[in-house]
């Protein structure tokens, strides 16, 4: 109770999940709160301690080690450190060595520019908890499909470094390759990989095929950035209800993606690795899509042409 006076929002971790917090020495908790609030600059103390209650038992050195590493090695400004911690409290669960290995990979192997590293740390701090091996697999895949400047690609879509190659990236690339698109289209719009295959990509491309419209007629950005309603009414000039009905039927009838023809080039090799796009240390991260593809094509009908 004495510790709660340090901040307007007292630290109230989920005691039922972490009952050991109740037995923590008051002096230890008080010191940890002082470091978090006064030295790190944390304002959302309750949020941080709820997400990572063990911070309340950490020593001053343990709390400051990852913060100082990010300031010194990644170039994170002192004023940005608190926001990074609030966005990703589990950074306190990473050792300085773990963080340094990720930063070394970004600068030495991936080739990120020094000025881009702190930007990525601030915007996507959970990437600091992604294993270097997983990130290296993504780099290898991007090179495999023909991305020349992987560093620039990763700068435009940093979360791609955490995506599962076989469960997420390959099926999405295969989906494009089967429709006469190439890595050139992905390089122009890296965010393509961030959209779910079964919820957005597959139903929209299937709807185009239903209307007899080739995917090559559109830029990927035009197809996938709008909402479903905008996609139907503004891009294709059809009733939004028509697409909604199609999407619902598509979801119920969708079958697993079966690579053949152009898809073989990007088919998974070896054992498929499971898991979400981010490891469990990253809270609230988007899961990797499971690669469900379009159903068997039905009768093609004529449809309206897109807006010029």
CSV table of C-alpha atoms in Angstrom, one decimal:
chain,number,residue,atom,x,y,z
A,1,UNK,CA,0.0,0.0,0.0
A,2,UNK,CA,2.9,2.3,0.8
A,3,UNK,CA,4.2,1.9,-2.8
A,4,UNK,CA,0.9,2.9,-4.4
A,5,UNK,CA,1.4,6.5,-3.5
A,6,UNK,CA,4.1,6.9,-6.0
A,7,UNK,CA,1.7,7.3,-8.9
A,8,UNK,CA,-1.9,8.3,-9.6
A,9,UNK,CA,-2.5,4.8,-11.0
A,10,UNK,CA,-1.2,2.3,-8.5
A,11,UNK,CA,0.4,-0.9,-9.7
A,12,UNK,CA,-2.3,-3.6,-9.4
A,13,UNK,CA,-1.0,-6.7,-11.2
A,14,UNK,CA,-3.3,-9.6,-11.7
A,15,UNK,CA,-2.8,-11.2,-8.3
A,16,UNK,CA,-4.7,-14.3,-9.2
A,17,UNK,CA,-2.3,-15.0,-12.0
A,18,UNK,CA,0.8,-13.8,-10.1
A,19,UNK,CA,0.1,-14.4,-6.4
A,20,UNK,CA,3.8,-14.2,-5.6
A,21,UNK,CA,3.6,-10.4,-6.0
A,22,UNK,CA,1.7,-10.3,-2.7
A,23,UNK,CA,4.7,-11.8,-0.9
A,24,UNK,CA,7.2,-9.4,-2.5
A,25,UNK,CA,9.2,-7.2,0.0
A,26,UNK,CA,7.7,-3.8,0.2
A,27,UNK,CA,11.1,-2.1,0.0
A,28,UNK,CA,11.9,-4.0,-3.2
A,29,UNK,CA,8.6,-3.0,-4.8
A,30,UNK,CA,9.0,0.6,-3.7
A,31,UNK,CA,12.5,0.8,-5.2
A,32,UNK,CA,11.4,-0.7,-8.5
A,33,UNK,CA,8.5,1.7,-8.8
A,34,UNK,CA,10.9,4.6,-8.1
A,35,UNK,CA,13.2,3.5,-10.9
A,36,UNK,CA,10.4,3.0,-13.3
A,37,UNK,CA,8.7,6.4,-12.6
A,38,UNK,CA,11.7,8.6,-11.8
A,39,UNK,CA,14.5,7.2,-13.9
A,40,UNK,CA,12.8,5.5,-16.8
A,41,UNK,CA,10.0,8.0,-17.0
A,42,UNK,CA,7.1,5.6,-17.0
A,43,UNK,CA,3.7,7.3,-16.8
A,44,UNK,CA,1.4,4.3,-17.3
A,45,UNK,CA,2.8,2.4,-14.4
A,46,UNK,CA,-0.3,0.2,-13.9
A,47,UNK,CA,-0.2,-0.9,-17.5
A,48,UNK,CA,3.5,-1.8,-17.3
A,49,UNK,CA,3.2,-3.8,-14.1
A,50,UNK,CA,0.1,-5.6,-15.3
A,51,UNK,CA,1.9,-6.7,-18.4
A,52,UNK,CA,5.2,-7.6,-16.7
A,53,UNK,CA,4.7,-7.9,-12.9
A,54,UNK,CA,8.2,-9.2,-12.4
A,55,UNK,CA,9.4,-5.7,-13.0
A,56,UNK,CA,8.3,-5.0,-9.4
A,57,UNK,CA,10.9,-7.4,-8.1
A,58,UNK,CA,13.7,-6.3,-10.4
A,59,UNK,CA,16.7,-4.4,-9.2
A,60,UNK,CA,17.7,-1.0,-10.4
A,61,UNK,CA,20.4,-2.4,-12.5
A,62,UNK,CA,18.1,-5.0,-14.1
A,63,UNK,CA,15.5,-2.4,-15.0
A,64,UNK,CA,18.0,0.1,-16.4
A,65,UNK,CA,20.1,-2.4,-18.4
A,66,UNK,CA,17.7,-2.9,-21.4
A,67,UNK,CA,16.8,0.8,-21.4
A,68,UNK,CA,20.5,1.9,-21.4
A,69,UNK,CA,21.2,-0.6,-24.1
A,70,UNK,CA,18.5,0.9,-26.3
A,71,UNK,CA,19.8,4.4,-25.7
A,72,UNK,CA,23.4,3.6,-26.3
A,73,UNK,CA,23.2,0.9,-29.0
A,74,UNK,CA,20.0,1.7,-30.9
A,75,UNK,CA,20.1,5.5,-30.5
A,76,UNK,CA,16.7,5.7,-28.8
A,77,UNK,CA,16.3,9.2,-27.3
A,78,UNK,CA,15.9,9.4,-23.5
A,79,UNK,CA,12.5,11.0,-24.0
A,80,UNK,CA,11.3,8.0,-26.1
A,81,UNK,CA,12.5,5.3,-23.7
A,82,UNK,CA,9.4,5.5,-21.5
A,83,UNK,CA,7.0,5.2,-24.4
A,84,UNK,CA,8.9,2.2,-25.7
A,85,UNK,CA,8.6,0.5,-22.3
A,86,UNK,CA,4.9,1.3,-22.0
A,87,UNK,CA,4.3,-0.1,-25.4
A,88,UNK,CA,6.3,-3.3,-24.7
A,89,UNK,CA,6.8,-3.8,-21.0
A,90,UNK,CA,8.2,-7.3,-21.7
A,91,UNK,CA,11.4,-5.6,-22.8
A,92,UNK,CA,12.4,-6.0,-19.1
A,93,UNK,CA,12.3,-9.7,-19.6
A,94,UNK,CA,15.0,-9.5,-22.3
A,95,UNK,CA,18.6,-9.5,-21.4
A,96,UNK,CA,20.9,-6.8,-22.8
A,97,UNK,CA,22.6,-9.6,-24.8
A,98,UNK,CA,19.3,-10.6,-26.4
A,99,UNK,CA,18.6,-7.0,-27.4
A,100,UNK,CA,22.1,-6.5,-28.7
A,101,UNK,CA,22.0,-9.6,-30.9
A,102,UNK,CA,18.8,-8.3,-32.6
A,103,UNK,CA,20.3,-4.9,-33.1
A,104,UNK,CA,23.5,-6.4,-34.5
A,105,UNK,CA,21.4,-8.4,-36.9
A,106,UNK,CA,19.5,-5.3,-38.0
A,107,UNK,CA,22.6,-3.2,-38.7
A,108,UNK,CA,25.3,-5.8,-39.7
A,109,UNK,CA,23.3,-8.5,-41.5
A,110,UNK,CA,20.1,-6.8,-42.6
A,111,UNK,CA,21.8,-3.5,-43.4
A,112,UNK,CA,19.3,-1.1,-41.7
A,113,UNK,CA,20.5,2.5,-41.6
A,114,UNK,CA,21.5,3.8,-38.2
A,115,UNK,CA,18.7,6.4,-38.4
A,116,UNK,CA,16.1,3.8,-39.0
A,117,UNK,CA,16.9,1.6,-36.0
A,118,UNK,CA,15.5,3.9,-33.3
A,119,UNK,CA,12.4,4.5,-35.5
A,120,UNK,CA,11.7,0.8,-35.6
A,121,UNK,CA,12.4,0.4,-31.9
A,122,UNK,CA,9.8,3.0,-31.1
A,123,UNK,CA,7.1,1.9,-33.5
A,124,UNK,CA,7.5,-1.9,-33.2
A,125,UNK,CA,9.4,-2.6,-29.9
A,126,UNK,CA,8.1,-6.2,-29.8
A,127,UNK,CA,10.5,-7.0,-32.6
A,128,UNK,CA,13.3,-6.8,-30.1
A,129,UNK,CA,11.9,-10.0,-28.6
A,130,UNK,CA,11.8,-11.9,-31.9
A,131,UNK,CA,14.6,-14.5,-32.3
A,132,UNK,CA,17.3,-13.6,-34.7
A,133,UNK,CA,16.9,-17.0,-36.5
A,134,UNK,CA,13.3,-16.2,-37.3
A,135,UNK,CA,14.3,-12.8,-38.7
A,136,UNK,CA,17.1,-14.3,-40.7
A,137,UNK,CA,14.6,-16.8,-42.3
A,138,UNK,CA,12.5,-13.8,-43.4
A,139,UNK,CA,15.6,-12.1,-44.9
A,140,UNK,CA,16.5,-15.3,-46.8
A,141,UNK,CA,13.0,-15.7,-48.1
A,142,UNK,CA,12.8,-12.1,-49.4
A,143,UNK,CA,16.1,-12.6,-51.2
A,144,UNK,CA,14.9,-15.9,-52.6
A,145,UNK,CA,11.8,-14.3,-54.2
A,146,UNK,CA,14.0,-11.5,-55.7
A,147,UNK,CA,13.8,-8.6,-53.3
A,148,UNK,CA,17.1,-6.8,-53.9
A,149,UNK,CA,17.0,-4.2,-51.1
A,150,UNK,CA,15.8,-6.3,-48.2
A,151,UNK,CA,16.7,-3.5,-45.7
A,152,UNK,CA,14.5,-1.0,-47.4
A,153,UNK,CA,11.7,-3.5,-47.7
A,154,UNK,CA,11.9,-4.2,-43.9
A,155,UNK,CA,12.0,-0.5,-43.2
A,156,UNK,CA,8.7,-0.1,-45.0
A,157,UNK,CA,7.1,-3.1,-43.3
A,158,UNK,CA,9.1,-3.8,-40.1
A,159,UNK,CA,6.7,-6.5,-38.7
A,160,UNK,CA,7.6,-8.7,-41.7
A,161,UNK,CA,10.7,-9.6,-39.8
A,162,UNK,CA,8.5,-11.6,-37.4
A,163,UNK,CA,6.2,-13.3,-39.9
A,164,UNK,CA,6.4,-17.1,-40.3
A,165,UNK,CA,7.9,-17.8,-43.7
A,166,UNK,CA,6.2,-21.1,-44.5
A,167,UNK,CA,2.9,-20.5,-42.7
A,168,UNK,CA,2.4,-16.9,-43.9
A,169,UNK,CA,4.8,-15.4,-46.4
A,170,UNK,CA,5.1,-18.3,-48.9
A,171,UNK,CA,1.3,-18.9,-49.3
A,172,UNK,CA,0.8,-15.2,-49.9
A,173,UNK,CA,3.5,-15.0,-52.5
A,174,UNK,CA,2.2,-18.2,-54.1
A,175,UNK,CA,-1.2,-16.6,-54.3
A,176,UNK,CA,0.2,-13.7,-56.4
A,177,UNK,CA,2.4,-15.9,-58.5
A,178,UNK,CA,-0.6,-18.0,-59.5
A,179,UNK,CA,-2.3,-14.8,-60.8
A,180,UNK,CA,0.6,-13.6,-63.0
A,181,UNK,CA,2.0,-11.1,-60.4
A,182,UNK,CA,5.6,-11.0,-59.3
A,183,UNK,CA,7.9,-9.8,-56.6
A,184,UNK,CA,7.9,-6.4,-58.4
A,185,UNK,CA,4.3,-5.9,-57.3
A,186,UNK,CA,5.2,-6.8,-53.7
A,187,UNK,CA,8.2,-4.5,-53.6
A,188,UNK,CA,5.9,-1.6,-54.7
A,189,UNK,CA,3.5,-2.5,-51.9
A,190,UNK,CA,5.2,-4.4,-49.0
A,191,UNK,CA,2.2,-4.1,-46.8
A,192,UNK,CA,0.6,-6.8,-48.9
A,193,UNK,CA,2.2,-9.3,-46.6
A,194,UNK,CA,0.4,-7.7,-43.6
A,195,UNK,CA,-3.1,-8.6,-44.8
A,196,UNK,CA,-4.7,-11.9,-43.8
A,197,UNK,CA,-4.8,-14.4,-46.7
A,198,UNK,CA,-8.1,-16.0,-45.8
A,199,UNK,CA,-9.9,-12.9,-44.6
A,200,UNK,CA,-8.9,-10.3,-47.1
A,201,UNK,CA,-6.6,-11.4,-49.9
A,202,UNK,CA,-8.2,-14.6,-51.1
A,203,UNK,CA,-11.8,-13.5,-51.0
A,204,UNK,CA,-11.1,-10.3,-52.9
A,205,UNK,CA,-9.0,-11.9,-55.6
A,206,UNK,CA,-11.7,-14.6,-55.9
A,207,UNK,CA,-14.3,-11.9,-56.3
A,208,UNK,CA,-12.3,-10.3,-59.1
A,209,UNK,CA,-12.1,-13.7,-60.9
A,210,UNK,CA,-15.9,-14.1,-60.4
A,211,UNK,CA,-16.3,-10.8,-62.2
A,212,UNK,CA,-13.9,-11.7,-64.9
A,213,UNK,CA,-11.4,-9.0,-63.9
A,214,UNK,CA,-7.7,-9.9,-64.0
A,215,UNK,CA,-5.7,-9.1,-60.8
A,216,UNK,CA,-3.0,-7.5,-63.0
A,217,UNK,CA,-5.4,-4.6,-63.9
A,218,UNK,CA,-5.1,-3.2,-60.4
A,219,UNK,CA,-2.3,-2.1,-58.0
A,220,UNK,CA,-2.2,-4.2,-54.9
A,221,UNK,CA,-2.6,-1.1,-52.8
A,222,UNK,CA,-5.8,-0.3,-54.6
A,223,UNK,CA,-7.2,-3.7,-53.9
A,224,UNK,CA,-6.3,-4.3,-50.2
A,225,UNK,CA,-6.1,-0.9,-48.4
A,226,UNK,CA,-9.8,-0.1,-48.6
A,227,UNK,CA,-12.5,-1.5,-46.4
A,228,UNK,CA,-14.7,-4.2,-47.8
A,229,UNK,CA,-17.4,-1.6,-48.6
A,230,UNK,CA,-15.0,0.7,-50.3
A,231,UNK,CA,-13.4,-2.2,-52.2
A,232,UNK,CA,-16.8,-3.1,-53.6
A,233,UNK,CA,-18.3,0.3,-54.3
A,234,UNK,CA,-15.3,2.5,-55.1
A,235,UNK,CA,-12.9,0.1,-56.7
A,236,UNK,CA,-15.3,-2.3,-58.5
A,237,UNK,CA,-18.4,-0.2,-58.6
A,238,UNK,CA,-20.7,-3.0,-57.4
A,239,UNK,CA,-23.1,-3.1,-54.5
A,240,UNK,CA,-21.3,-3.7,-51.2
A,241,UNK,CA,-24.0,-6.2,-50.2
A,242,UNK,CA,-23.1,-8.3,-53.2
A,243,UNK,CA,-19.5,-8.6,-52.1
A,244,UNK,CA,-20.5,-9.2,-48.5
A,245,UNK,CA,-22.7,-12.1,-49.6
A,246,UNK,CA,-19.9,-13.5,-51.8
A,247,UNK,CA,-17.3,-13.2,-49.0
A,248,UNK,CA,-19.6,-15.0,-46.6
A,249,UNK,CA,-20.2,-17.9,-49.1
A,250,UNK,CA,-16.4,-17.9,-49.8
A,251,UNK,CA,-15.5,-18.3,-46.2
A,252,UNK,CA,-17.8,-21.3,-45.7
A,253,UNK,CA,-16.7,-23.0,-48.9
A,254,UNK,CA,-13.0,-22.1,-48.9
A,255,UNK,CA,-10.6,-25.0,-49.2
A,256,UNK,CA,-6.9,-25.2,-48.4
A,257,UNK,CA,-4.5,-23.7,-50.8
A,258,UNK,CA,-3.1,-26.4,-53.1
A,259,UNK,CA,0.2,-25.2,-54.8
A,260,UNK,CA,0.5,-26.2,-58.4
A,261,UNK,CA,1.8,-24.7,-61.5
A,262,UNK,CA,3.4,-21.3,-60.7
A,263,UNK,CA,2.9,-22.0,-57.0
A,264,UNK,CA,5.6,-24.6,-56.9
A,265,UNK,CA,8.2,-22.0,-57.0
A,266,UNK,CA,7.2,-20.7,-53.6
A,267,UNK,CA,5.9,-23.9,-52.0
A,268,UNK,CA,7.1,-24.5,-48.5
A,269,UNK,CA,10.1,-26.7,-48.2
A,270,UNK,CA,10.6,-29.1,-45.3
A,271,UNK,CA,8.6,-29.2,-42.2
A,272,UNK,CA,6.1,-26.4,-41.8
A,273,UNK,CA,6.8,-24.2,-38.8
A,274,UNK,CA,3.8,-23.3,-36.7
A,275,UNK,CA,3.1,-20.5,-34.3
A,276,UNK,CA,2.0,-16.9,-34.6
A,277,UNK,CA,3.8,-14.2,-36.4
A,278,UNK,CA,5.3,-13.0,-33.2
A,279,UNK,CA,6.6,-15.2,-30.3
A,280,UNK,CA,4.8,-15.3,-27.1
A,281,UNK,CA,7.0,-12.7,-25.5
A,282,UNK,CA,5.3,-10.1,-27.8
A,283,UNK,CA,1.9,-9.2,-26.4
A,284,UNK,CA,-1.0,-8.4,-28.7
A,285,UNK,CA,0.9,-9.2,-31.9
A,286,UNK,CA,-1.0,-10.1,-35.2
A,287,UNK,CA,-1.1,-13.9,-35.7
A,288,UNK,CA,0.3,-15.4,-38.9
A,289,UNK,CA,-2.4,-16.4,-41.3
A,290,UNK,CA,-2.8,-20.1,-42.0
A,291,UNK,CA,-2.7,-20.0,-45.8
A,292,UNK,CA,-6.3,-20.9,-46.8
A,293,UNK,CA,-6.9,-20.2,-50.4
A,294,UNK,CA,-9.8,-19.6,-52.7
A,295,UNK,CA,-12.4,-22.3,-53.4
A,296,UNK,CA,-12.9,-24.0,-56.7
A,297,UNK,CA,-13.8,-21.4,-59.3
A,298,UNK,CA,-17.4,-21.3,-60.1
A,299,UNK,CA,-19.2,-20.1,-63.2
A,300,UNK,CA,-17.7,-16.9,-64.4
A,301,UNK,CA,-20.1,-14.1,-65.1
A,302,UNK,CA,-19.8,-10.7,-66.5
A,303,UNK,CA,-19.3,-7.8,-64.1
A,304,UNK,CA,-18.9,-4.1,-64.2
A,305,UNK,CA,-15.5,-2.6,-65.1
A,306,UNK,CA,-13.6,-0.8,-62.5
A,307,UNK,CA,-13.5,3.0,-62.2
A,308,UNK,CA,-11.0,4.6,-64.5
